[in-house]
PDB file of C-alpha atoms in Angstrom:
ATOM      1  CA  MET A   1      88.010  97.635  56.556  1.00 42.00           C
ATOM      2  CA  ARG A   2      84.838  97.881  58.664  1.00 47.00           C
ATOM      3  CA  LYS A   3      84.114 101.432  59.936  1.00 48.00           C
ATOM      4  CA  LEU A   4      82.481 101.919  63.243  1.00 59.00           C
ATOM      5  CA  SER A   5      79.755 104.533  63.524  1.00 58.00           C
ATOM      6  CA  MET A   6      81.054 105.395  67.017  1.00 75.00           C
ATOM      7  CA  LEU A   7      84.512 106.335  65.705  1.00 90.00           C
ATOM      8  CA  GLN A   8      83.623 108.843  63.038  1.00 86.00           C
ATOM      9  CA  GLY A   9      86.798 110.513  61.768  1.00 89.00           C
ATOM     10  CA  TYR A  10      89.067 107.782  63.058  1.00 94.00           C
ATOM     11  CA  GLN A  11      91.135 105.761  60.524  1.00 94.00           C
ATOM     12  CA  ARG A  12      92.831 102.581  61.528  1.00 95.00           C
ATOM     13  CA  PRO A  13      96.560 102.670  60.705  1.00 95.00           C
ATOM     14  CA  LYS A  14      97.682 100.573  57.835  1.00 95.00           C
ATOM     15  CA  ILE A  15      98.472  97.132  59.306  1.00 93.00           C
ATOM     16  CA  THR A  16     100.734  94.548  57.725  1.00 87.00           C
ATOM     17  CA  HIS A  17     100.055  91.064  59.015  1.00 85.00           C
ATOM     18  CA  ASN A  18     103.242  89.193  58.649  1.00 86.00           C
ATOM     19  CA  ALA A  19     103.344  85.556  57.492  1.00 89.00           C
ATOM     20  CA  TYR A  20     104.784  82.934  59.821  1.00 91.00           C
ATOM     21  CA  THR A  21     105.926  79.438  59.109  1.00 91.00           C
ATOM     22  CA  ASP A  22     106.425  76.298  61.205  1.00 87.00           C
ATOM     23  CA  ASP A  23     109.616  74.240  61.479  1.00 86.00           C
ATOM     24  CA  SER A  24     108.790  72.475  58.170  1.00 88.00           C
ATOM     25  CA  GLY A  25     108.351  75.855  56.386  1.00 89.00           C
ATOM     26  CA  ALA A  26     104.532  75.489  56.070  1.00 90.00           C
ATOM     27  CA  PRO A  27     102.554  78.745  56.648  1.00 92.00           C
ATOM     28  CA  ILE A  28     100.810  79.040  60.003  1.00 92.00           C
ATOM     29  CA  GLY A  29      97.171  79.986  59.722  1.00 90.00           C
ATOM     30  CA  TYR A  30      96.846  81.892  62.973  1.00 92.00           C
ATOM     31  CA  GLY A  31      93.297  82.476  64.061  1.00 91.00           C
ATOM     32  CA  GLN A  32      92.029  79.307  62.400  1.00 90.00           C
ATOM     33  CA  ARG A  33      94.485  76.598  63.308  1.00 92.00           C
ATOM     34  CA  TRP A  34      92.415  74.164  65.370  1.00 92.00           C
ATOM     35  CA  ASP A  35      89.224  72.439  64.351  1.00 87.00           C
ATOM     36  CA  ASP A  36      89.166  70.451  67.589  1.00 86.00           C
ATOM     37  CA  GLN A  37      91.352  70.286  70.733  1.00 90.00           C
ATOM     38  CA  PRO A  38      94.712  72.102  70.378  1.00 93.00           C
ATOM     39  CA  PRO A  39      97.827  69.948  70.841  1.00 90.00           C
ATOM     40  CA  ALA A  40      99.062  69.773  74.411  1.00 92.00           C
ATOM     41  CA  GLU A  41     102.405  71.344  73.536  1.00 91.00           C
ATOM     42  CA  THR A  42     100.780  74.551  72.304  1.00 92.00           C
ATOM     43  CA  TYR A  43      99.447  75.557  75.777  1.00 94.00           C
ATOM     44  CA  SER A  44     101.432  78.285  77.605  1.00 92.00           C
ATOM     45  CA  VAL A  45     103.592  78.716  74.487  1.00 93.00           C
ATOM     46  CA  THR A  46     103.744  81.662  72.100  1.00 95.00           C
ATOM     47  CA  ALA A  47     105.968  80.974  69.186  1.00 93.00           C
ATOM     48  CA  HIS A  48     105.530  84.340  67.536  1.00 94.00           C
ATOM     49  CA  PRO A  49     104.473  86.958  70.089  1.00 95.00           C
ATOM     50  CA  GLN A  50     105.355  89.766  67.637  1.00 96.00           C
ATOM     51  CA  ARG A  51     102.269  88.899  65.683  1.00 96.00           C
ATOM     52  CA  PHE A  52     100.236  90.808  68.303  1.00 97.00           C
ATOM     53  CA  SER A  53     102.170  94.071  67.775  1.00 97.00           C
ATOM     54  CA  PRO A  54      99.352  95.578  65.653  1.00 97.00           C
ATOM     55  CA  VAL A  55      97.227  95.697  68.840  1.00 98.00           C
ATOM     56  CA  GLN A  56      99.668  98.319  70.194  1.00 98.00           C
ATOM     57  CA  VAL A  57      99.804 100.200  66.895  1.00 98.00           C
ATOM     58  CA  VAL A  58      96.025 100.529  66.849  1.00 98.00           C
ATOM     59  CA  ALA A  59      95.871 101.409  70.590  1.00 98.00           C
ATOM     60  CA  GLU A  60      98.417 104.206  70.070  1.00 98.00           C
ATOM     61  CA  ALA A  61      96.383 105.541  67.106  1.00 97.00           C
ATOM     62  CA  LEU A  62      93.219 105.478  69.148  1.00 98.00           C
ATOM     63  CA  VAL A  63      94.891 107.470  72.013  1.00 98.00           C
ATOM     64  CA  GLU A  64      96.186 110.048  69.556  1.00 97.00           C
ATOM     65  CA  TRP A  65      92.802 110.406  67.829  1.00 97.00           C
ATOM     66  CA  ILE A  66      90.931 110.641  71.125  1.00 97.00           C
ATOM     67  CA  CYS A  67      93.195 113.462  72.313  1.00 97.00           C
ATOM     68  CA  GLU A  68      92.685 115.338  69.068  1.00 96.00           C
ATOM     69  CA  PHE A  69      88.904 115.048  68.850  1.00 96.00           C
ATOM     70  CA  TYR A  70      87.646 114.893  72.480  1.00 97.00           C
ATOM     71  CA  LYS A  71      87.862 117.147  75.462  1.00 97.00           C
ATOM     72  CA  VAL A  72      90.117 114.940  77.533  1.00 98.00           C
ATOM     73  CA  ARG A  73      93.117 115.084  79.890  1.00 98.00           C
ATOM     74  CA  CYS A  74      95.738 112.498  78.904  1.00 98.00           C
ATOM     75  CA  PHE A  75      98.789 111.712  81.038  1.00 97.00           C
ATOM     76  CA  GLU A  76     101.313 108.999  81.746  1.00 97.00           C
ATOM     77  CA  ASP A  77     100.542 107.091  84.992  1.00 97.00           C
ATOM     78  CA  PRO A  78     102.732 104.106  85.995  1.00 95.00           C
ATOM     79  CA  GLY A  79     100.396 103.682  88.924  1.00 95.00           C
ATOM     80  CA  LEU A  80      97.774 102.298  86.563  1.00 96.00           C
ATOM     81  CA  ALA A  81     100.152  99.509  85.493  1.00 96.00           C
ATOM     82  CA  ALA A  82     100.685  98.681  89.213  1.00 94.00           C
ATOM     83  CA  GLN A  83      96.921  98.460  89.699  1.00 92.00           C
ATOM     84  CA  LEU A  84      96.676  96.053  86.759  1.00 94.00           C
ATOM     85  CA  ARG A  85      99.601  94.035  88.144  1.00 93.00           C
ATOM     86  CA  VAL A  86     101.895  94.624  85.222  1.00 96.00           C
ATOM     87  CA  PRO A  87     105.542  94.099  86.409  1.00 96.00           C
ATOM     88  CA  SER A  88     107.763  97.130  85.889  1.00 95.00           C
ATOM     89  CA  ASP A  89     110.122  95.161  83.687  1.00 96.00           C
ATOM     90  CA  GLU A  90     107.215  94.361  81.324  1.00 97.00           C
ATOM     91  CA  LEU A  91     105.897  97.959  81.149  1.00 97.00           C
ATOM     92  CA  VAL A  92     106.291  99.948  77.957  1.00 97.00           C
ATOM     93  CA  ARG A  93     103.760 102.732  78.556  1.00 97.00           C
ATOM     94  CA  SER A  94     100.909 103.420  80.992  1.00 98.00           C
ATOM     95  CA  VAL A  95      98.406 106.158  79.994  1.00 98.00           C
ATOM     96  CA  ARG A  96      95.218 107.452  81.414  1.00 98.00           C
ATOM     97  CA  LEU A  97      92.494 109.449  79.694  1.00 98.00           C
ATOM     98  CA  PHE A  98      90.003 111.479  81.738  1.00 98.00           C
ATOM     99  CA  PRO A  99      87.176 113.234  79.876  1.00 98.00           C
ATOM    100  CA  GLU A 100      86.300 116.767  81.095  1.00 97.00           C
ATOM    101  CA  ASP A 101      82.832 115.601  81.993  1.00 96.00           C
ATOM    102  CA  SER A 102      82.945 113.414  85.163  1.00 95.00           C
ATOM    103  CA  ARG A 103      79.832 111.635  84.027  1.00 96.00           C
ATOM    104  CA  CYS A 104      81.905 109.915  81.336  1.00 98.00           C
ATOM    105  CA  ALA A 105      83.868 106.744  81.879  1.00 98.00           C
ATOM    106  CA  PRO A 106      87.622 107.337  82.149  1.00 98.00           C
ATOM    107  CA  MET A 107      89.929 105.121  80.151  1.00 98.00           C
ATOM    108  CA  GLY A 108      93.346 103.600  80.713  1.00 98.00           C
ATOM    109  CA  LEU A 109      95.745 101.669  78.503  1.00 98.00           C
ATOM    110  CA  VAL A 110      98.920  99.850  79.567  1.00 98.00           C
ATOM    111  CA  PHE A 111     101.329  98.757  76.829  1.00 98.00           C
ATOM    112  CA  THR A 112     103.397  95.676  77.679  1.00 98.00           C
ATOM    113  CA  ARG A 113     106.504  94.154  76.180  1.00 97.00           C
ATOM    114  CA  PHE A 114     104.617  90.965  75.186  1.00 95.00           C
ATOM    115  CA  PRO A 115     103.415  92.966  73.047  1.00 96.00           C
ATOM    116  CA  GLY A 116      99.873  93.657  74.122  1.00 97.00           C
ATOM    117  CA  VAL A 117      97.606  96.193  75.849  1.00 98.00           C
ATOM    118  CA  GLN A 118      95.853  96.008  79.212  1.00 98.00           C
ATOM    119  CA  LEU A 119      92.637  98.019  79.349  1.00 98.00           C
ATOM    120  CA  ARG A 120      90.832  99.788  82.191  1.00 97.00           C
ATOM    121  CA  PHE A 121      87.436 101.408  81.485  1.00 98.00           C
ATOM    122  CA  GLY A 122      85.167 103.187  83.911  1.00 97.00           C
ATOM    123  CA  ALA A 123      85.790 102.268  87.507  1.00 96.00           C
ATOM    124  CA  LEU A 124      86.548  98.538  87.409  1.00 95.00           C
ATOM    125  CA  PHE A 125      86.428  97.024  83.948  1.00 96.00           C
ATOM    126  CA  GLN A 126      89.683  95.510  82.860  1.00 94.00           C
ATOM    127  CA  ALA A 127      90.730  93.296  79.991  1.00 95.00           C
ATOM    128  CA  ALA A 128      93.859  92.179  78.108  1.00 96.00           C
ATOM    129  CA  MET A 129      94.435  92.150  74.432  1.00 97.00           C
ATOM    130  CA  PRO A 130      95.379  89.532  73.482  1.00 98.00           C
ATOM    131  CA  HIS A 131      93.249  87.884  76.121  1.00 95.00           C
ATOM    132  CA  CYS A 132      95.806  85.044  76.540  1.00 95.00           C
ATOM    133  CA  GLY A 133      98.202  85.003  73.649  1.00 95.00           C
ATOM    134  CA  CYS A 134      99.252  81.365  73.772  1.00 95.00           C
ATOM    135  CA  ASP A 135      99.286  79.243  70.597  1.00 94.00           C
ATOM    136  CA  ALA A 136      96.570  77.026  71.954  1.00 96.00           C
ATOM    137  CA  CYS A 137      94.128  79.948  72.147  1.00 95.00           C
ATOM    138  CA  ASP A 138      95.080  80.888  68.622  1.00 95.00           C
ATOM    139  CA  GLU A 139      93.560  84.379  68.836  1.00 96.00           C
ATOM    140  CA  SER A 140      92.876  86.236  65.640  1.00 95.00           C
ATOM    141  CA  VAL A 141      94.693  89.588  65.522  1.00 96.00           C
ATOM    142  CA  PRO A 142      92.094  91.156  63.095  1.00 94.00           C
ATOM    143  CA  ASP A 143      89.371  90.131  65.518  1.00 94.00           C
ATOM    144  CA  LEU A 144      91.294  91.667  68.406  1.00 96.00           C
ATOM    145  CA  LEU A 145      91.661  94.950  66.534  1.00 96.00           C
ATOM    146  CA  ASP A 146      87.921  94.990  65.775  1.00 94.00           C
ATOM    147  CA  GLU A 147      87.121  94.289  69.461  1.00 94.00           C
ATOM    148  CA  LEU A 148      89.557  96.946  70.708  1.00 96.00           C
ATOM    149  CA  GLU A 149      88.069  99.645  68.457  1.00 96.00           C
ATOM    150  CA  ALA A 150      84.515  98.595  69.278  1.00 93.00           C
ATOM    151  CA  GLN A 151      85.041  98.645  73.026  1.00 95.00           C
ATOM    152  CA  VAL A 152      86.762 102.060  72.879  1.00 96.00           C
ATOM    153  CA  GLY A 153      84.001 103.342  70.672  1.00 94.00           C
ATOM    154  CA  ALA A 154      81.356 102.102  73.185  1.00 94.00           C
ATOM    155  CA  VAL A 155      83.026 104.033  75.961  1.00 96.00           C
ATOM    156  CA  LEU A 156      83.269 107.239  73.896  1.00 97.00           C
ATOM    157  CA  SER A 157      79.644 107.055  72.672  1.00 94.00           C
ATOM    158  CA  GLY A 158      78.107 106.378  76.077  1.00 95.00           C
ATOM    159  CA  SER A 159      77.235 102.794  75.224  1.00 93.00           C
ATOM    160  CA  PHE A 160      79.227 101.375  78.145  1.00 95.00           C
ATOM    161  CA  VAL A 161      77.356 100.331  81.210  1.00 96.00           C
ATOM    162  CA  GLU A 162      78.838  99.354  84.584  1.00 96.00           C
ATOM    163  CA  VAL A 163      76.659  98.070  87.382  1.00 95.00           C
ATOM    164  CA  LEU A 164      77.987  97.472  90.879  1.00 93.00           C
ATOM    165  CA  ASP A 165      75.807  94.923  92.791  1.00 93.00           C
ATOM    166  CA  LEU A 166      77.156  94.895  96.313  1.00 91.00           C
ATOM    167  CA  GLU A 167      74.308  92.724  97.628  1.00 92.00           C
ATOM    168  CA  ASN A 168      75.349  89.845  95.377  1.00 92.00           C
ATOM    169  CA  GLY A 169      79.032  90.740  95.293  1.00 93.00           C
ATOM    170  CA  ARG A 170      79.065  91.186  91.521  1.00 93.00           C
ATOM    171  CA  MET A 171      80.126  93.691  88.949  1.00 94.00           C
ATOM    172  CA  THR A 172      78.492  93.675  85.477  1.00 95.00           C
ATOM    173  CA  HIS A 173      79.896  95.397  82.437  1.00 95.00           C
ATOM    174  CA  GLN A 174      78.008  95.797  79.229  1.00 94.00           C
ATOM    175  CA  PHE A 175      78.975  97.214  75.796  1.00 93.00           C
ATOM    176  CA  ASN A 176      75.794  98.040  74.075  1.00 88.00           C
ATOM    177  CA  VAL A 177      77.091  98.234  70.507  1.00 82.00           C
ATOM    178  CA  GLU A 178      76.124  96.271  67.345  1.00 76.00           C
ATOM    179  CA  GLU A 179      79.737  95.403  66.650  1.00 70.00           C
ATOM    180  CA  LEU A 180      80.029  93.496  69.967  1.00 68.00           C
ATOM    181  CA  GLY A 181      76.527  92.082  69.960  1.00 61.00           C
ATOM    182  CA  SER A 182      75.639  93.843  73.222  1.00 59.00           C
ATOM    183  CA  CYS A 183      78.521  92.019  75.023  1.00 78.00           C
ATOM    184  CA  GLN A 184      78.059  91.552  78.728  1.00 84.00           C
ATOM    185  CA  GLN A 185      80.523  90.383  81.355  1.00 87.00           C
ATOM    186  CA  ALA A 186      79.915  89.617  85.015  1.00 89.00           C
ATOM    187  CA  THR A 187      82.637  89.149  87.579  1.00 90.00           C
ATOM    188  CA  GLY A 188      82.946  88.839  91.347  1.00 93.00           C
ATOM    189  CA  LEU A 189      84.338  91.504  93.644  1.00 92.00           C
ATOM    190  CA  ASP A 190      86.696  89.261  95.676  1.00 91.00           C
ATOM    191  CA  GLU A 191      89.878  90.695  94.207  1.00 86.00           C
ATOM    192  CA  ILE A 192      88.798  94.360  94.357  1.00 89.00           C
ATOM    193  CA  SER A 193      90.536  96.355  97.080  1.00 90.00           C
ATOM    194  CA  PRO A 194      88.472  98.353  99.571  1.00 92.00           C
ATOM    195  CA  ALA A 195      89.876 101.582  98.117  1.00 91.00           C
ATOM    196  CA  GLN A 196      88.980 100.640  94.570  1.00 91.00           C
ATOM    197  CA  LEU A 197      85.508  99.563  95.664  1.00 93.00           C
ATOM    198  CA  ALA A 198      84.922 102.829  97.541  1.00 94.00           C
ATOM    199  CA  TRP A 199      86.000 104.818  94.464  1.00 93.00           C
ATOM    200  CA  ALA A 200      83.745 102.751  92.267  1.00 94.00           C
ATOM    201  CA  ARG A 201      80.726 103.403  94.453  1.00 94.00           C
ATOM    202  CA  ALA A 202      81.461 107.148  94.325  1.00 95.00           C
ATOM    203  CA  VAL A 203      81.900 107.532  90.550  1.00 95.00           C
ATOM    204  CA  ILE A 204      79.703 104.907  88.794  1.00 96.00           C
ATOM    205  CA  PRO A 205      76.422 106.473  87.638  1.00 95.00           C
ATOM    206  CA  VAL A 206      73.279 105.491  89.584  1.00 94.00           C
ATOM    207  CA  ASP A 207      71.825 103.583  86.587  1.00 94.00           C
ATOM    208  CA  GLY A 208      75.269 102.334  85.537  1.00 96.00           C
ATOM    209  CA  ALA A 209      75.219 104.128  82.132  1.00 96.00           C
ATOM    210  CA  TRP A 210      78.237 106.294  81.540  1.00 97.00           C
ATOM    211  CA  ALA A 211      77.695 109.418  79.410  1.00 97.00           C
ATOM    212  CA  PRO A 212      79.103 110.082  75.926  1.00 97.00           C
ATOM    213  CA  TRP A 213      82.403 111.866  75.902  1.00 97.00           C
ATOM    214  CA  PRO A 214      82.323 115.578  74.906  1.00 96.00           C
ATOM    215  CA  ALA A 215      83.823 116.345  71.553  1.00 95.00           C
ATOM    216  CA  ARG A 216      86.064 119.355  70.882  1.00 92.00           C
TER     217      ARG A 216
END
């Protein structure tokens, strides 16, 4: 298992990746199924959603580890799920983590019945794991776990950058970590509410670089 330098002291829980078979009894090689275009019938279909349950296992472990090793306030907040448009009947858990230092990016995780996790970092970054979950996308669970840990590690280590460009109506998020290859994502602001935008303007650092979280 690859260890991240940003997550010193953290150990990923032991994960058992179950084997799944198709109607003929042949093993399904999730994460490497399609060499070309996926079959039309695999879009918007998830035959084995439970294969994504390790994402929640790892997310829970990260929350527990963060609360033990960092100066942070952790609390349940169903309002976060509402912000991320998670229906109440799909909600399992909605948790926020606010580090004691306001210069650090807050973190939120919403656990859904799919199973999966919705993420909120800093003021406006949000993502879903799995990103889609359908059979056509054929997402690799081990890759998702690596990505989740790397993104969380980037936030904790102060390697997460959030730039609000009001002039061009754009928000840019960057994870400056080797494990993600300095991943950058740019999105528009059309779906951001005025209240969220005002809060983002108030809390995002001037240079966009959030500070490392304080350890206990």
